Coordinates of C-alpha atoms in Angstrom, one line a residue:
Chain A
M1 CA -12.4 -26.4 -16.4
N2 CA -15.8 -25.3 -15.1
R3 CA -16.4 -22.0 -13.3
E4 CA -16.5 -23.5 -9.7
A5 CA -13.3 -25.4 -10.2
N6 CA -11.7 -22.2 -11.4
I7 CA -12.8 -20.2 -8.4
F8 CA -11.6 -23.0 -6.1
L9 CA -8.2 -23.0 -7.7
N10 CA -7.9 -19.3 -7.5
C11 CA -8.8 -19.4 -3.8
L12 CA -6.1 -22.0 -3.2
L13 CA -3.5 -19.9 -5.0
G14 CA -4.6 -16.9 -3.0
L15 CA -4.3 -18.7 0.2
A16 CA -0.8 -20.0 -0.7
L17 CA 0.2 -16.5 -1.6
I18 CA -1.1 -15.1 1.7
L19 CA 0.7 -17.9 3.7
T20 CA 4.0 -17.3 1.8
L21 CA 3.8 -13.5 2.2
G22 CA 2.9 -14.0 5.9
M23 CA 6.0 -16.3 6.4
S24 CA 8.2 -13.8 4.5
A25 CA 6.9 -10.9 6.7
A26 CA 7.5 -12.9 9.8
L27 CA 11.1 -13.7 8.7
E28 CA 11.8 -10.1 7.8
A29 CA 10.9 -9.2 11.3
A30 CA 12.9 -12.1 12.8
D31 CA 15.9 -11.4 14.9
A32 CA 19.0 -13.5 13.9
E33 CA 20.8 -12.5 17.1
Q34 CA 18.0 -13.9 19.3
G35 CA 18.2 -17.0 17.0
R36 CA 21.9 -17.3 17.7
L37 CA 21.2 -17.5 21.4
L38 CA 18.4 -20.0 21.0
Y39 CA 20.7 -22.1 18.7
R40 CA 23.4 -22.2 21.4
E41 CA 20.9 -23.2 24.1
N42 CA 18.9 -25.8 22.1
C43 CA 20.5 -26.9 18.8
A44 CA 24.3 -26.8 19.4
Q45 CA 24.3 -29.9 21.5
C46 CA 23.8 -31.9 18.4
H47 CA 24.5 -29.5 15.5
G48 CA 27.6 -28.0 17.1
L49 CA 28.5 -24.6 18.4
E50 CA 29.6 -23.6 14.9
G51 CA 26.7 -25.4 13.2
S52 CA 28.9 -27.9 11.4
G53 CA 26.7 -30.9 12.5
K54 CA 29.4 -32.0 14.8
G55 CA 28.1 -31.2 18.3
I56 CA 29.1 -33.3 21.4
N57 CA 26.1 -35.6 20.9
A58 CA 26.8 -36.2 17.2
P59 CA 29.2 -39.2 17.6
H60 CA 26.5 -41.0 19.6
L61 CA 23.7 -40.5 17.0
E62 CA 22.9 -43.1 14.4
V63 CA 22.1 -40.4 11.9
A64 CA 24.4 -37.4 11.5
P65 CA 22.9 -34.1 12.4
R66 CA 22.5 -31.6 9.5
N67 CA 25.5 -29.4 8.7
H68 CA 24.0 -25.9 8.9
T69 CA 27.0 -24.3 7.3
D70 CA 26.5 -26.4 4.0
Y71 CA 25.4 -23.7 1.5
E72 CA 24.2 -26.2 -1.1
E73 CA 22.1 -28.3 1.3
M74 CA 20.6 -25.3 3.2
N75 CA 19.9 -23.3 0.1
A76 CA 17.9 -26.2 -1.2
R77 CA 15.5 -25.9 1.8
T78 CA 12.7 -23.3 1.8
N79 CA 12.0 -21.4 5.0
E80 CA 8.7 -23.2 5.2
E81 CA 10.5 -26.6 5.2
L82 CA 12.9 -25.4 7.9
F83 CA 10.0 -24.2 10.0
K84 CA 8.2 -27.6 9.7
A85 CA 11.4 -29.5 10.5
I86 CA 12.0 -27.4 13.7
S87 CA 8.4 -27.3 14.8
E88 CA 7.3 -30.8 14.0
G89 CA 10.6 -32.7 14.1
G90 CA 12.7 -34.6 11.5
Q91 CA 10.1 -37.2 10.9
A92 CA 7.6 -34.6 9.6
V93 CA 10.0 -33.8 6.7
N94 CA 11.0 -37.5 6.1
K95 CA 14.3 -37.0 8.0
S96 CA 15.6 -38.6 11.3
V97 CA 13.3 -39.1 14.3
L98 CA 16.4 -38.0 16.3
M99 CA 15.6 -34.4 15.4
P100 CA 12.9 -33.6 18.0
N101 CA 9.8 -31.5 17.5
W102 CA 10.3 -28.1 19.1
G103 CA 6.8 -26.8 18.5
H104 CA 5.6 -27.6 22.0
T105 CA 8.6 -25.7 23.4
L106 CA 9.6 -22.8 21.2
S107 CA 7.1 -20.1 20.0
E108 CA 6.6 -19.3 16.3
E109 CA 8.7 -16.2 16.9
D110 CA 11.5 -18.2 18.4
I111 CA 11.5 -20.6 15.4
N112 CA 11.5 -17.6 12.9
N113 CA 14.4 -16.2 14.8
L114 CA 16.2 -19.5 14.5
I115 CA 15.6 -19.6 10.8
A116 CA 16.9 -16.1 10.4
F117 CA 20.1 -17.2 12.2
L118 CA 20.3 -20.4 10.1
R119 CA 20.2 -18.3 6.9
K120 CA 23.1 -16.1 8.2
L121 CA 25.0 -19.2 9.2
C122 CA 24.7 -21.1 5.9
C123 CA 24.5 -18.4 3.3
E124 CA 25.9 -15.1 4.3
Q125 CA 29.5 -15.9 4.2
Chain B
M1 CA -6.8 -6.9 68.4
F2 CA -9.2 -9.7 67.4
I3 CA -9.7 -8.0 64.0
L4 CA -6.0 -7.5 63.5
R5 CA -5.3 -11.2 64.3
N6 CA -7.9 -12.3 61.8
I7 CA -6.5 -10.1 59.1
V8 CA -3.1 -11.6 59.7
L9 CA -4.5 -15.1 59.6
L10 CA -6.5 -14.4 56.4
T11 CA -3.4 -12.9 54.7
L12 CA -1.3 -15.9 55.6
T13 CA -3.9 -18.4 54.4
A14 CA -4.3 -16.4 51.1
V15 CA -0.5 -16.7 50.4
P16 CA 0.2 -19.8 48.3
T17 CA 2.4 -22.3 50.2
S18 CA 4.9 -22.1 47.3
L19 CA 5.6 -18.5 48.2
L20 CA 6.0 -19.2 51.9
A21 CA 8.5 -22.0 51.0
Q22 CA 10.6 -19.6 48.9
E23 CA 10.9 -17.2 51.7
A24 CA 12.4 -19.7 54.1
P25 CA 16.0 -18.8 54.8
I26 CA 18.8 -21.0 53.5
P27 CA 20.4 -22.8 56.5
A28 CA 24.1 -22.2 57.1
I29 CA 24.8 -25.9 56.2
A30 CA 23.5 -25.3 52.7
E31 CA 25.0 -21.9 52.0
A32 CA 27.8 -23.4 49.8
C33 CA 25.1 -24.9 47.5
A34 CA 24.0 -21.4 46.5
S35 CA 27.2 -20.7 44.6
C36 CA 26.2 -23.1 41.8
H37 CA 22.6 -24.1 42.4
Q38 CA 19.4 -22.0 42.2
L39 CA 17.9 -22.3 45.7
D40 CA 15.2 -19.6 45.3
R41 CA 12.6 -19.7 42.6
S42 CA 12.8 -16.0 42.0
E43 CA 16.5 -15.9 41.3
G44 CA 16.5 -17.4 37.8
N45 CA 19.0 -20.0 36.7
T46 CA 20.9 -18.1 33.9
A47 CA 24.3 -19.3 35.1
H48 CA 23.3 -22.9 34.3
A49 CA 26.2 -24.1 36.5
A50 CA 24.2 -26.8 38.2
P51 CA 20.6 -28.0 38.3
P52 CA 18.2 -25.8 40.2
L53 CA 17.4 -27.1 43.7
F54 CA 14.6 -25.0 44.8
Y55 CA 12.2 -27.9 44.1
A56 CA 14.6 -30.6 45.3
G57 CA 11.9 -32.1 47.6
N58 CA 9.6 -32.6 44.6
K59 CA 12.4 -34.2 42.5
Y60 CA 14.9 -36.4 44.4
R61 CA 14.7 -39.4 46.6
Q62 CA 16.0 -38.6 50.1
E63 CA 18.1 -41.8 50.5
W64 CA 19.8 -41.2 47.2
L65 CA 20.6 -37.6 48.1
E66 CA 22.1 -38.6 51.4
Q67 CA 24.4 -41.2 49.8
W68 CA 25.3 -39.1 46.8
L69 CA 26.3 -36.1 48.9
Q70 CA 28.8 -38.3 50.7
A71 CA 30.3 -39.8 47.5
P72 CA 29.2 -37.7 44.5
Y73 CA 29.7 -38.9 41.0
R74 CA 29.2 -37.1 37.7
L75 CA 25.6 -37.1 36.5
R76 CA 26.1 -34.8 33.5
P77 CA 28.9 -35.8 31.3
A78 CA 29.2 -32.3 29.9
G79 CA 28.5 -30.3 33.1
G80 CA 25.6 -28.2 34.1
F81 CA 25.3 -26.5 30.7
F82 CA 27.1 -28.3 27.9
A83 CA 28.1 -25.1 25.9
D84 CA 30.2 -23.9 28.9
H85 CA 32.3 -27.1 28.7
V86 CA 32.8 -27.6 25.0
I87 CA 35.9 -26.9 22.9
T88 CA 35.6 -26.7 19.1
E89 CA 38.5 -27.6 16.8
D90 CA 38.0 -27.6 13.0
G91 CA 34.2 -27.4 13.6
I92 CA 34.2 -30.5 15.8
D93 CA 32.9 -30.1 19.4
S94 CA 34.2 -32.2 22.3
V95 CA 33.8 -32.0 26.0
D96 CA 36.5 -30.0 27.7
E97 CA 37.1 -32.4 30.6
A98 CA 39.5 -30.0 32.3
S99 CA 36.7 -27.4 32.7
L100 CA 34.4 -29.8 34.7
Q101 CA 34.4 -29.5 38.4
D102 CA 33.8 -32.3 40.8
H103 CA 31.0 -31.8 43.3
M104 CA 32.2 -31.4 46.9
A105 CA 31.6 -34.4 49.3
V106 CA 30.4 -34.1 52.9
D107 CA 30.3 -36.4 55.9
S108 CA 27.3 -38.6 56.7
S109 CA 25.9 -36.2 59.4
K110 CA 26.1 -33.2 57.1
A111 CA 24.7 -35.2 54.2
A112 CA 21.7 -36.2 56.3
D113 CA 21.1 -32.6 57.4
I114 CA 21.4 -31.2 53.8
A115 CA 19.2 -33.9 52.4
D116 CA 16.6 -33.2 55.1
W117 CA 16.5 -29.6 54.2
L118 CA 16.5 -30.2 50.4
M119 CA 13.5 -32.5 50.9
S120 CA 11.6 -29.7 52.6
L121 CA 11.7 -27.6 49.4
T122 CA 8.5 -28.6 47.7
P123 CA 7.0 -25.6 45.9
M124 CA 5.9 -27.7 42.9
D125 CA 3.4 -30.0 44.8
D126 CA 0.6 -29.1 42.4
L127 CA 2.6 -29.8 39.3
L128 CA 3.8 -33.1 40.7
A129 CA 0.3 -34.1 41.7
A130 CA -0.8 -33.8 38.1
S131 CA 1.3 -36.9 37.4
S132 CA 0.0 -38.9 40.4
D133 CA -1.9 -41.4 38.3
Y134 CA 1.4 -42.9 37.1
Q135 CA 1.8 -46.4 38.5
P136 CA 5.2 -47.9 37.7
G137 CA 4.9 -50.8 35.3
S138 CA 7.1 -53.0 33.3
V139 CA 8.5 -53.0 29.8
S140 CA 10.8 -55.5 28.1
P141 CA 14.4 -54.2 28.0
R142 CA 14.5 -54.6 24.3
M143 CA 11.3 -52.7 23.5
G144 CA 12.2 -50.1 26.1
A145 CA 15.6 -49.5 24.6
M146 CA 14.2 -49.3 21.1
D147 CA 11.6 -46.8 22.2
F148 CA 14.2 -44.7 24.1
V149 CA 16.8 -44.7 21.3
K150 CA 15.1 -45.2 18.0
F151 CA 11.5 -44.0 18.4
K152 CA 11.7 -41.1 20.8
G153 CA 15.4 -40.2 20.2
C154 CA 16.1 -39.7 24.0
G155 CA 19.5 -41.4 23.5
G156 CA 20.6 -38.5 21.4
C157 CA 21.3 -36.5 24.6
H158 CA 21.0 -39.0 27.4
R159 CA 22.9 -42.2 28.3
D160 CA 20.9 -45.3 29.2
T161 CA 24.1 -47.3 29.9
P162 CA 27.5 -46.0 31.0
E163 CA 28.7 -46.6 27.4
Y164 CA 25.9 -45.6 25.2
G165 CA 24.1 -42.3 24.5
G166 CA 24.6 -38.6 24.1
L167 CA 26.5 -36.3 26.5
S168 CA 24.6 -33.1 26.9
G169 CA 21.9 -34.4 29.2
P170 CA 22.2 -36.1 32.6
E171 CA 22.8 -39.8 32.4
L172 CA 19.6 -41.8 33.0
Y173 CA 20.9 -45.2 34.0
T174 CA 20.7 -44.1 37.7
A175 CA 17.6 -41.9 37.2
W176 CA 15.2 -44.2 38.9
Q177 CA 17.4 -44.4 42.0
R178 CA 17.7 -40.6 42.3
L179 CA 14.3 -39.3 41.1
Q180 CA 10.8 -39.6 42.3
P181 CA 8.7 -41.6 39.7
Q182 CA 6.1 -38.8 39.4
F183 CA 8.8 -36.3 38.8
I184 CA 10.2 -38.3 35.9
V185 CA 6.8 -38.4 34.3
S186 CA 6.0 -34.7 34.9
F187 CA 9.5 -33.6 33.7
I188 CA 9.2 -35.6 30.4
K189 CA 5.8 -34.1 29.9
D190 CA 6.9 -30.5 30.2
P191 CA 10.6 -29.9 31.2
R192 CA 10.4 -26.2 31.1
A193 CA 7.4 -26.1 33.5
W194 CA 10.1 -27.2 36.0
N195 CA 13.2 -25.5 34.7
P196 CA 12.7 -22.8 32.0
D197 CA 16.4 -23.1 31.2
S198 CA 16.3 -26.8 30.5
A199 CA 17.7 -27.8 27.1
M200 CA 15.1 -30.6 26.8
P201 CA 12.1 -30.0 24.7
S202 CA 8.5 -31.0 25.5
R203 CA 7.6 -33.6 22.8
G204 CA 3.9 -33.5 23.2
L205 CA 3.8 -37.1 24.2
N206 CA 0.6 -38.6 25.7
D207 CA 0.5 -40.1 29.2
G208 CA 0.9 -43.7 27.9
Q209 CA 4.0 -42.9 25.9
I210 CA 5.5 -41.0 28.9
H211 CA 4.7 -43.9 31.3
K212 CA 6.5 -46.3 28.9
L213 CA 9.6 -44.2 29.0
A214 CA 9.5 -44.0 32.8
D215 CA 9.0 -47.7 33.0
Y216 CA 12.2 -48.2 30.9
L217 CA 14.2 -46.0 33.3
K218 CA 12.8 -48.2 36.1
I219 CA 14.1 -51.5 34.6
L220 CA 17.5 -49.9 34.1
T221 CA 18.0 -50.1 37.9
N222 CA 17.1 -53.8 38.1
E223 CA 14.6 -52.9 40.8
D224 CA 11.4 -54.8 41.3

């Protein structure tokens, strides 16, 4: 590998590290209680008040909403993937178009709060 | 005296019409509305019990209001805010029908007076005007339904027929009869610009996409 390619690769790795650390820092500061309130207002209509994926709209959807209490499923998703799914919608992560993009409505802080709540819901039993 | 009068006039002309509209007192005939509906922009709508009405004149069609007030029917299958009307058993949510209240009915004379007053509440003229370029058009029922349900996912929360669609949002098969076309377009574009407590997200759709959805709501009424 020549020197320029090496520098380019190192820059990419550095950038990825900065982004990952940035996301981790944002999540550390996130407020799961705020996330719970946002979840009730916005997500529970499809994902259910308890996050089981069985909200009041679920029987009328052609694709079942994600069960957010499923440890295996949720543990297999990174925080970055969850952020992308919420912000850009299901289609952006090769999932259902029925999951809307919330990035025009919720702030980055809101979405990080939601992810903090989702992590409690799925994985802190 | 002349100077004082000019100061008063200047002050009045400097106040946005929206603020003047908010300060108008609620007439006795509409006092009962305030127990569930937000009638003043400054109040907030945290109770979610019913849709805010402080911009009713920018939203509804007067003839629909008059008829509906005399014979109200349920527009929101799960009430004003769905989470207040849900029971959860074994992780499965369902609508608690017993918790839903019917809207009161009034006689034709009262309905006309209330509708008149509601139509005078127009603090969002500027927001509505931003959608004034929408000219209702046509879309094939099949393509419109596919767009509404499969491509945009609106059917997840809204019904486009009495039998089909989600329950958390208001039904939309009578939307064209009750709502002004420009309001439909403006609300789809940015629901929370109208109601910060709306559970509906802005999807970042372009005007053409929004107009197509509005045209679909139009054909649901079988109107020309």
